[in-house]
Short mmCIF file of C-alpha atoms in Angstrom, two decimals:
data_model
loop_
_atom_site.label_atom_id
_atom_site.label_comp_id
_atom_site.label_asym_id
_atom_site.label_seq_id
_atom_site.Cartn_x
_atom_site.Cartn_y
_atom_site.Cartn_z
CA MET A 254 35.23 31.83 -8.19
CA ALA A 255 33.85 31.49 -4.66
CA ALA A 256 30.16 32.29 -4.14
CA ILE A 257 29.32 34.45 -1.13
CA LYS A 258 26.10 36.43 -0.07
CA ALA A 259 26.45 39.82 0.02
CA GLY A 260 26.93 41.71 3.63
CA ARG A 261 27.53 38.11 5.03
CA VAL A 262 31.08 38.33 5.46
CA LEU A 263 31.47 35.15 7.43
CA SER A 264 29.97 33.05 4.66
CA LEU A 265 32.52 34.38 2.02
CA CYS A 266 35.12 33.27 3.94
CA ARG A 267 33.93 29.99 4.77
CA GLN A 268 33.71 29.25 1.26
CA PHE A 269 37.15 30.60 0.63
CA GLN A 270 39.16 28.72 3.61
CA LYS A 271 37.19 25.54 3.60
CA GLY A 272 40.11 23.27 5.45
CA LEU A 273 41.17 25.90 7.77
CA SER A 274 39.85 26.07 11.37
CA ILE A 275 37.40 29.19 12.36
CA SER A 276 39.75 30.75 14.50
CA THR A 277 42.35 31.28 11.99
CA VAL A 278 39.88 32.41 9.52
CA LEU A 279 38.64 35.49 11.21
CA PRO A 280 41.67 37.87 10.79
CA LEU A 281 42.02 36.98 7.33
CA GLN A 282 38.36 37.79 6.47
CA GLN A 283 38.32 41.51 6.74
CA THR A 284 41.15 41.79 4.29
CA LYS A 285 39.41 39.25 1.50
CA VAL A 286 36.25 41.06 1.71
CA LEU A 287 37.52 44.71 1.35
CA THR A 288 39.70 43.74 -1.67
CA SER A 289 37.42 41.23 -3.57
CA CYS A 290 33.69 42.33 -2.50
CA LYS A 291 32.73 43.66 -5.66
CA ALA A 292 33.69 40.69 -7.94
CA GLN A 293 31.82 37.94 -6.15
CA LEU A 294 28.74 36.29 -6.51
CA SER A 295 25.96 36.76 -3.97
CA ALA A 296 22.57 35.67 -3.30
CA PHE A 297 21.42 39.22 -3.27
CA ARG A 298 22.95 42.19 -5.25
CA PRO A 299 26.11 43.85 -3.67
CA LYS A 300 24.63 46.99 -2.76
CA PHE A 301 25.02 46.92 0.85
CA CYS A 302 28.34 45.30 0.80
CA LEU A 303 30.57 48.28 2.05
CA LEU A 304 28.13 49.21 4.72
CA HIS A 305 28.29 45.71 6.08
CA ILE A 306 32.21 45.42 6.07
CA ASN A 307 32.07 48.51 8.54
CA ASN A 308 29.13 46.82 10.64
CA MET A 309 30.85 43.63 10.73
CA GLY A 310 34.07 44.92 11.84
CA THR A 311 33.00 45.78 15.19
CA SER A 312 31.39 42.62 16.12
CA LEU A 313 34.18 40.16 15.08
CA ALA A 314 34.71 39.53 18.78
CA GLN A 315 31.28 38.41 19.47
CA GLN A 316 30.82 36.44 16.66
CA CYS A 317 34.34 34.80 17.78
CA ARG A 318 32.83 33.80 20.97
CA ALA A 319 29.59 32.26 19.45
CA LEU A 320 31.34 30.19 16.82
CA HIS A 321 33.56 28.28 19.41
CA THR A 322 31.08 25.97 20.82
CA SER A 323 31.83 22.36 20.42
CA GLN A 324 28.70 20.97 19.31
CA TRP A 325 28.27 23.24 16.44
CA ARG A 326 29.27 21.43 13.14
CA ARG A 327 30.20 23.63 10.20
CA GLY A 328 28.35 22.19 7.71
CA LEU A 329 24.86 22.52 9.45
CA GLU A 330 25.79 26.17 10.12
CA ALA A 331 24.86 26.89 6.97
CA PHE A 332 21.16 26.68 7.73
CA PHE A 333 21.09 29.30 10.09
CA ASP A 334 21.51 33.09 9.59
CA GLU A 335 24.79 34.73 11.31
CA THR A 336 24.85 34.86 14.77
CA PRO A 337 24.58 38.89 15.31
CA ASN A 338 21.25 38.73 13.22
CA TRP A 339 19.34 36.38 15.81
CA GLY A 340 16.90 38.10 17.48
CA GLU A 341 16.81 41.16 15.22
CA PRO A 342 13.56 42.57 14.12
CA THR A 343 14.92 43.26 10.61
CA VAL A 344 17.86 42.25 8.78
CA LYS A 345 19.22 43.95 5.82
CA SER A 346 19.27 42.41 2.21
CA GLY A 347 19.96 43.75 -1.38
CA ALA A 348 18.01 43.53 -4.16
CA PRO A 349 17.06 40.39 -5.95
CA TRP A 350 18.91 39.61 -9.35
CA THR A 351 17.39 40.93 -12.49
CA ALA A 352 17.05 39.00 -15.86
CA LYS A 353 19.25 41.22 -17.47
CA GLN A 354 22.39 40.95 -15.17
CA LEU A 355 22.02 37.11 -15.08
CA ARG A 356 22.43 37.13 -18.85
CA THR A 357 25.82 38.67 -18.72
CA LYS A 358 27.21 35.77 -16.22
CA SER A 359 28.66 32.81 -17.68
CA SER A 360 27.03 29.17 -17.19
CA GLU A 361 29.33 28.00 -14.67
CA ASP A 362 28.53 31.44 -12.47
CA LEU A 363 24.83 30.86 -12.82
CA HIS A 364 25.59 27.09 -11.64
CA LYS A 365 27.36 28.31 -8.57
CA LEU A 366 24.90 31.13 -8.08
CA TRP A 367 21.70 28.47 -8.26
CA TYR A 368 23.54 27.05 -5.10
CA VAL A 369 24.19 30.03 -3.37
CA LEU A 370 20.38 30.88 -3.71
CA LEU A 371 19.54 27.52 -2.83
CA LYS A 372 21.34 27.58 0.39
CA GLU A 373 20.26 30.86 1.38
CA LYS A 374 16.48 29.79 0.76
CA ASN A 375 17.07 26.47 2.93
CA MET A 376 18.31 29.01 5.67
CA LEU A 377 15.26 31.58 5.41
CA LEU A 378 12.75 28.30 5.26
CA THR A 379 14.34 27.21 8.73
CA VAL A 380 13.90 30.79 10.24
CA GLU A 381 10.46 30.62 9.19
CA GLN A 382 9.51 27.31 10.53
CA GLU A 383 11.29 28.53 13.87
CA ALA A 384 9.30 31.57 13.76
CA LYS A 385 6.24 29.88 13.38
CA ARG A 386 7.11 27.75 16.51
CA GLN A 387 8.19 30.14 18.81
CA ARG A 388 5.06 32.48 17.38
CA VAL A 389 7.23 35.19 16.86
CA GLN A 390 7.68 37.36 13.65
CA MET A 391 10.04 36.17 11.10
CA PRO A 392 12.57 39.01 10.45
CA SER A 393 12.31 40.41 6.91
CA PRO A 394 10.16 37.82 5.03
CA GLU A 395 10.54 39.66 1.80
CA ARG A 396 14.10 37.94 1.48
CA LEU A 397 12.07 34.28 0.48
CA ARG A 398 10.41 36.38 -2.08
CA LYS A 399 13.55 37.98 -3.33
CA ILE A 400 15.28 34.77 -3.51
CA GLU A 401 12.43 33.05 -5.21
CA ARG A 402 12.29 35.60 -7.97
CA SER A 403 16.11 35.54 -8.61
CA MET A 404 15.83 31.64 -8.93
CA LYS A 405 12.77 31.80 -11.33
CA ARG A 406 15.04 34.30 -13.33
CA LEU A 407 17.94 32.05 -13.37
CA ASP A 408 15.80 29.16 -14.82
CA THR A 409 14.43 31.35 -17.45
CA ILE A 410 17.84 32.18 -18.45
CA VAL A 411 19.28 28.76 -18.23
CA GLN A 412 16.05 27.53 -20.52
CA GLU A 413 16.92 30.30 -23.06
CA ARG A 414 20.08 29.20 -23.27
CA GLU A 415 19.51 25.59 -24.05
CA ASN A 416 16.91 26.45 -26.41
CA ALA A 417 19.27 28.33 -28.28
CA LEU A 418 21.83 25.81 -28.26
CA ARG A 419 19.52 22.85 -29.11
CA LEU A 420 18.05 25.00 -32.13
CA LEU A 421 21.55 25.79 -33.28
CA GLN A 422 22.73 21.88 -32.94
CA THR A 423 19.36 19.97 -34.03
CA GLY A 424 16.95 22.26 -35.20
CA GLN A 425 14.49 21.25 -32.66
CA GLU A 426 12.16 24.01 -31.20
CA ARG A 427 11.13 21.96 -28.33
CA ALA A 428 12.68 20.15 -25.53
CA ARG A 429 10.31 17.44 -25.09
CA PRO A 430 8.78 15.50 -28.15
CA GLY A 431 5.07 16.12 -28.90
CA THR A 432 2.73 16.31 -32.10
CA TRP A 433 -0.54 17.64 -32.83
CA ARG A 434 -3.54 15.35 -32.12
CA LYS A 435 -7.25 15.61 -32.13
CA ASP A 436 -9.16 14.07 -29.30
CA PHE A 437 -12.50 12.24 -28.94
CA PHE A 438 -14.28 15.47 -28.98
CA GLY A 439 -12.60 16.88 -32.30
CA ARG A 440 -10.62 19.37 -30.56
CA THR A 441 -6.79 19.71 -31.73
CA PHE A 442 -4.42 19.94 -28.89
CA TRP A 443 -0.40 19.38 -28.66
CA TYR A 444 0.10 16.00 -27.26
CA ARG A 445 3.47 15.63 -25.24
CA PHE A 446 5.08 12.18 -25.46
CA LYS A 447 5.73 10.10 -22.28
CA GLU A 448 8.40 7.70 -21.64
CA TYR A 449 7.20 3.89 -21.65
CA PRO A 450 9.09 0.84 -21.34
CA ILE A 451 6.87 -0.88 -23.71
CA PRO A 452 5.74 -0.02 -27.19
CA TRP A 453 2.35 1.50 -27.79
CA TYR A 454 0.39 -1.53 -29.09
CA LEU A 455 1.05 -3.50 -25.56
CA ASN A 456 0.08 -0.42 -23.53
CA ARG A 457 -3.63 -1.05 -22.51
CA ARG A 458 -3.97 2.18 -20.93
CA TYR A 459 -2.87 4.10 -23.84
CA LYS A 460 -5.16 2.42 -26.07
CA ARG A 461 -8.11 3.25 -24.00
CA LYS A 462 -7.24 7.03 -24.71
CA ARG A 463 -8.92 7.40 -28.17
CA PHE A 464 -6.97 10.04 -30.56
CA PHE A 465 -9.40 9.82 -33.47
CA THR A 466 -12.81 11.10 -33.96
CA LEU A 467 -15.78 9.50 -35.08
CA LYS A 468 -18.33 10.61 -37.46
CA TYR A 469 -21.02 11.06 -35.48
CA VAL A 470 -19.19 14.06 -33.55
CA ASP A 471 -19.22 16.10 -36.71
CA SER A 472 -22.28 17.95 -36.02
CA PHE A 473 -20.88 18.88 -32.58
CA ILE A 474 -17.87 20.00 -34.50
CA ARG A 475 -19.72 22.19 -36.76
CA ARG A 476 -21.86 23.85 -34.05
CA ARG A 477 -18.59 24.70 -32.38
CA ILE A 478 -17.04 26.32 -35.30
CA GLU A 479 -20.32 28.07 -35.50
CA SER A 480 -20.38 29.49 -32.21
CA HIS A 481 -16.60 30.27 -32.29
CA LEU A 482 -17.40 32.33 -35.48
CA HIS A 483 -20.48 33.98 -33.90
CA SER A 484 -18.47 35.17 -30.91
CA LYS A 485 -16.02 36.67 -33.04
CA ILE A 486 -18.35 38.71 -34.98
CA LEU A 487 -19.98 39.68 -31.58
CA LYS A 488 -16.63 40.81 -30.21
CA LYS A 489 -16.06 42.65 -33.54
CA LYS A 490 -19.45 44.45 -33.29
CA ALA A 491 -18.68 45.49 -30.00
CA ASP A 492 -15.37 46.99 -30.56
CA LEU A 493 -16.97 49.20 -33.36
CA GLU A 494 -19.80 50.27 -30.95
CA ASN A 495 -17.46 51.44 -28.32
CA LYS A 496 -15.57 53.19 -30.74
CA ARG A 497 -18.70 54.82 -32.16
CA LYS A 498 -19.66 56.13 -28.64
CA LEU A 499 -16.13 57.36 -27.67
CA GLN A 500 -16.30 59.41 -30.96
CA GLU A 501 -19.73 60.96 -29.71
CA LYS A 502 -18.36 61.72 -26.57
CA PHE A 503 -15.17 63.22 -27.28
CA SER A 504 -15.95 64.65 -30.92
CA LYS A 505 -16.62 68.32 -29.40
CA LEU A 506 -13.07 68.25 -28.28
CA SER A 507 -11.12 69.67 -30.66
CA ALA A 508 -7.86 67.78 -31.67
CA THR A 509 -5.79 70.98 -32.70
CA THR A 510 -4.23 72.90 -30.09
CA MET B 15 20.89 20.38 -18.32
CA CYS B 16 17.70 22.22 -17.88
CA LEU B 17 16.15 19.10 -15.87
CA SER B 18 15.27 19.99 -12.33
CA VAL B 19 12.92 17.96 -9.96
CA PRO B 20 10.62 17.69 -8.14
CA LEU B 21 9.01 16.69 -11.53
CA SER B 22 5.86 14.32 -11.29
CA ARG B 23 8.12 11.61 -12.32
CA TYR B 24 11.95 11.01 -13.07
CA PRO B 25 13.04 10.06 -16.79
CA LEU B 26 12.58 6.60 -17.17
CA TYR B 27 15.63 4.13 -16.51
CA GLN B 28 16.68 0.87 -18.21
CA LEU B 29 19.36 -1.37 -17.69
CA GLY B 30 22.80 0.00 -19.33
CA ASN B 31 21.49 3.72 -19.00
CA PRO B 32 23.71 6.38 -17.87
CA GLN B 33 23.52 7.34 -14.28
CA LEU B 34 20.84 10.30 -13.89
CA ARG B 35 22.35 13.44 -12.91
CA ILE B 36 20.57 16.37 -11.59
CA PHE B 37 21.80 19.95 -12.07
CA ARG B 38 20.52 22.47 -10.28
CA THR B 39 18.20 20.97 -7.72
CA ASN B 40 14.84 22.26 -6.98
CA PHE B 41 14.72 20.36 -3.56
CA PHE B 42 14.82 22.75 -0.27
CA MET B 43 15.40 21.24 2.95
CA THR B 44 14.04 22.67 6.19
CA LEU B 45 15.88 22.11 9.67
CA VAL B 46 13.43 22.11 12.26
CA LYS B 47 13.71 21.28 16.06
CA PRO B 48 12.38 18.07 17.37
CA GLY B 49 8.84 17.94 18.80
CA LYS B 50 10.39 14.74 20.70
CA GLU B 51 13.27 14.20 22.22
CA GLN B 52 15.94 13.05 19.81
CA PRO B 53 19.40 11.44 20.41
CA PRO B 54 22.28 13.78 20.16
CA ASP B 55 23.56 12.98 16.95
CA THR B 56 20.26 13.30 15.05
CA VAL B 57 18.77 16.40 13.03
CA GLN B 58 15.30 16.84 11.80
CA PHE B 59 14.40 18.01 8.57
CA ARG B 60 11.51 18.65 6.64
CA ILE B 61 11.82 17.93 2.92
CA PRO B 62 9.85 17.35 -0.21
CA MET B 63 7.96 14.27 -0.67
CA GLU B 64 9.51 13.34 -3.97
CA MET B 65 12.89 13.20 -2.18
CA THR B 66 14.18 9.65 -1.18
CA LYS B 67 16.87 8.92 1.59
CA CYS B 68 19.75 8.47 -1.01
CA ASP B 69 18.65 11.92 -2.35
CA VAL B 70 18.98 13.56 1.49
CA LYS B 71 22.40 11.84 1.87
CA ASN B 72 23.82 13.00 -1.28
CA TYR B 73 22.40 16.57 -0.78
CA LEU B 74 23.79 16.99 2.49
CA GLU B 75 26.87 15.60 1.67
CA LYS B 76 27.63 17.30 -1.63
CA ILE B 77 25.94 20.93 -0.83
CA TYR B 78 26.88 20.91 2.85
CA SER B 79 29.49 18.87 3.30
CA VAL B 80 27.84 17.16 6.37
CA PRO B 81 28.97 13.43 7.14
CA VAL B 82 25.66 11.52 7.12
CA GLY B 83 25.42 8.31 8.77
CA ALA B 84 22.07 6.99 8.36
CA VAL B 85 18.66 8.72 7.07
CA ARG B 86 15.17 7.59 8.16
CA THR B 87 12.31 9.10 6.86
CA ARG B 88 8.33 9.31 7.04
CA ILE B 89 5.19 10.99 5.79
CA GLN B 90 3.14 13.47 8.14
CA TYR B 91 -0.39 13.50 7.25
CA CYS B 92 -2.19 16.83 7.86
CA THR B 93 -5.51 17.15 8.52
CA ASN B 94 -8.32 17.52 5.80
CA LYS B 95 -10.80 18.24 8.36
CA LYS B 96 -10.73 21.91 9.12
CA ARG B 97 -13.51 23.75 7.41
CA ASN B 98 -13.42 27.54 6.29
CA HIS B 99 -15.91 30.09 6.45
CA LEU B 100 -17.60 28.68 3.35
CA SER B 101 -18.01 25.09 5.25
CA GLN B 102 -15.53 23.75 2.76
CA ARG B 103 -12.83 21.49 3.76
CA VAL B 104 -9.54 22.96 3.82
CA LYS B 105 -6.38 20.65 3.56
CA ARG B 106 -3.18 21.29 5.16
CA PRO B 107 -0.46 20.35 3.05
CA ASP B 108 1.51 16.78 4.01
CA TYR B 109 5.04 16.80 4.38
CA LYS B 110 8.02 14.58 4.69
CA VAL B 111 10.11 14.12 7.74
CA ALA B 112 13.85 13.03 7.73
CA TYR B 113 15.60 11.99 10.70
CA VAL B 114 19.34 12.03 9.62
CA GLN B 115 22.12 10.52 11.79
CA LEU B 116 25.34 12.36 11.63
CA ALA B 117 28.55 10.20 11.27
CA GLN B 118 31.96 10.47 13.13
CA GLN B 119 30.34 10.94 16.22
CA GLN B 120 29.24 14.61 15.74
CA THR B 121 26.40 15.95 17.67
CA PHE B 122 23.67 18.53 17.10
CA GLN B 123 21.77 20.81 19.16
CA PHE B 124 18.83 23.15 17.63
CA PRO B 125 19.92 26.55 18.81
CA GLU B 126 17.76 29.36 20.06
CA ILE B 127 17.21 31.69 17.21
CA PHE B 128 14.98 34.10 18.69
CA PRO B 129 17.02 35.31 22.02
CA GLN B 130 15.40 37.83 24.35
CA LYS B 131 17.00 41.01 23.87
CA ASP B 132 16.76 43.92 26.41
CA THR B 133 16.65 46.98 24.26
CA ALA B 134 16.81 49.96 26.06
CA HIS B 135 15.36 53.36 24.15
CA GLU B 136 17.47 56.25 23.89
CA PRO B 137 16.75 58.99 26.53
CA GLY B 138 14.35 61.60 25.08
CA SER B 139 12.69 59.76 22.14
CA VAL B 140 8.98 59.03 22.08
CA GLU B 141 9.30 55.04 22.70
CA GLU B 142 10.99 55.87 25.94
CA MET B 143 8.40 57.95 27.18
CA GLN B 144 5.86 55.86 26.37
CA ASP B 145 7.55 53.14 28.34
CA GLN B 146 7.96 55.36 31.28
CA PHE B 147 4.04 56.58 31.01
CA MET B 148 3.02 52.81 31.07
CA GLN B 149 5.19 52.07 33.97
CA ASP B 150 3.90 55.29 35.82
CA GLU B 151 0.10 54.06 35.10
CA GLN B 152 0.72 50.51 36.61
CA GLN B 153 2.14 52.09 39.93
CA ARG B 154 -1.02 54.38 40.13
CA GLN B 155 -3.35 51.23 39.87
CA LYS B 156 -1.67 49.22 42.26
CA ALA B 157 -3.34 48.99 45.73
CA ASP B 158 -2.32 50.61 48.75
CA PRO B 159 0.28 48.75 50.44
CA ARG B 160 -0.89 49.93 53.94
CA ARG B 161 -4.13 47.71 53.43
CA GLY B 162 -1.71 44.57 53.44
CA GLY B 163 -3.15 42.78 50.38
CA VAL B 164 -6.92 43.28 51.49
CA THR B 165 -9.19 44.06 48.66
CA GLU B 166 -11.29 47.35 48.07
CA TRP B 167 -14.72 45.38 48.48
CA PHE B 168 -13.84 45.61 52.01
CA GLY B 169 -15.26 48.79 53.21
CA LEU B 170 -12.83 51.08 55.44
#
């Protein structure tokens, strides 16, 4: 399944027809898009798909002319937006991917979508930097935020799947091994293991970190526990006091309607 | 595999380990217009600090299918001298710049992404009336052409 961005007809067809030259690609594009728009992966959800087909049909001639420059490299073109969108104050884009939708996709699709989003983000960063250089407003900066959110959600879902697999296969809850340890001040924390090429007893910097508590720290630990318990009691009292005040204020209002 | 760099460090490598493969890279590259004049086959990028020359080469070749000849990188140090309204020093983040030379005698010229577009407003719209009003005002403010460029300060 090739990956495209919604509303960007050219990019869809670039992916489809990798080996062909640009002039032969364009007549085929329209038919391809009309038939297979909905089923494709895109950087933004395909809300504006149909709208954009109509728009793109009118300006194909312009695109033809713009693409036939000899200095262009087809690979580096992906770092820029489509030629009709240059100089426009706003560029239309669909909504970001939600976690619910991403969960329905297979891992292969997610992998491909990641790269679609990556290329789109690179393009947006390029446009942003150039806008800063020219001291001009970047068209539709919300696209960047949409892409970031989509990528984060994709990452979450991949992590979920990996967690599930790991739990089923090995029973390990965490990807990175770790353990509970006490630091020098008696506080218990989760220590995450780090990779070293030498064993711990030869590691001088590691030995300077002390994961044990000495006897003279006991009184401080006791004081810390006392203050923690005290704050818990205070919080409980404050809650009760708040509840009592509200009761006093609103007791006159009758609950029965 | 969930690993996506840039992390603070890559997993440890020892002789005989399998080749490290990163699925779903977290590296983003920005194409920038060169400040100084560059040879026609050189493309300039801003890349994350953790990226190396090999990374750049593989990235462009695999993801963008761009034939890469040579890559040179440098780190741009940005100022820590500026101060905010609280007199605290504000650091502008450093970045790494990569100069990529394309193979197969290809050239690249950074295009003009923001061309000047003359947009004519539709007749009868508010913007069109505003434009017309501004033009009329400017015409009124201009000095009398019969004076031949002499300012109003000189009497008569």
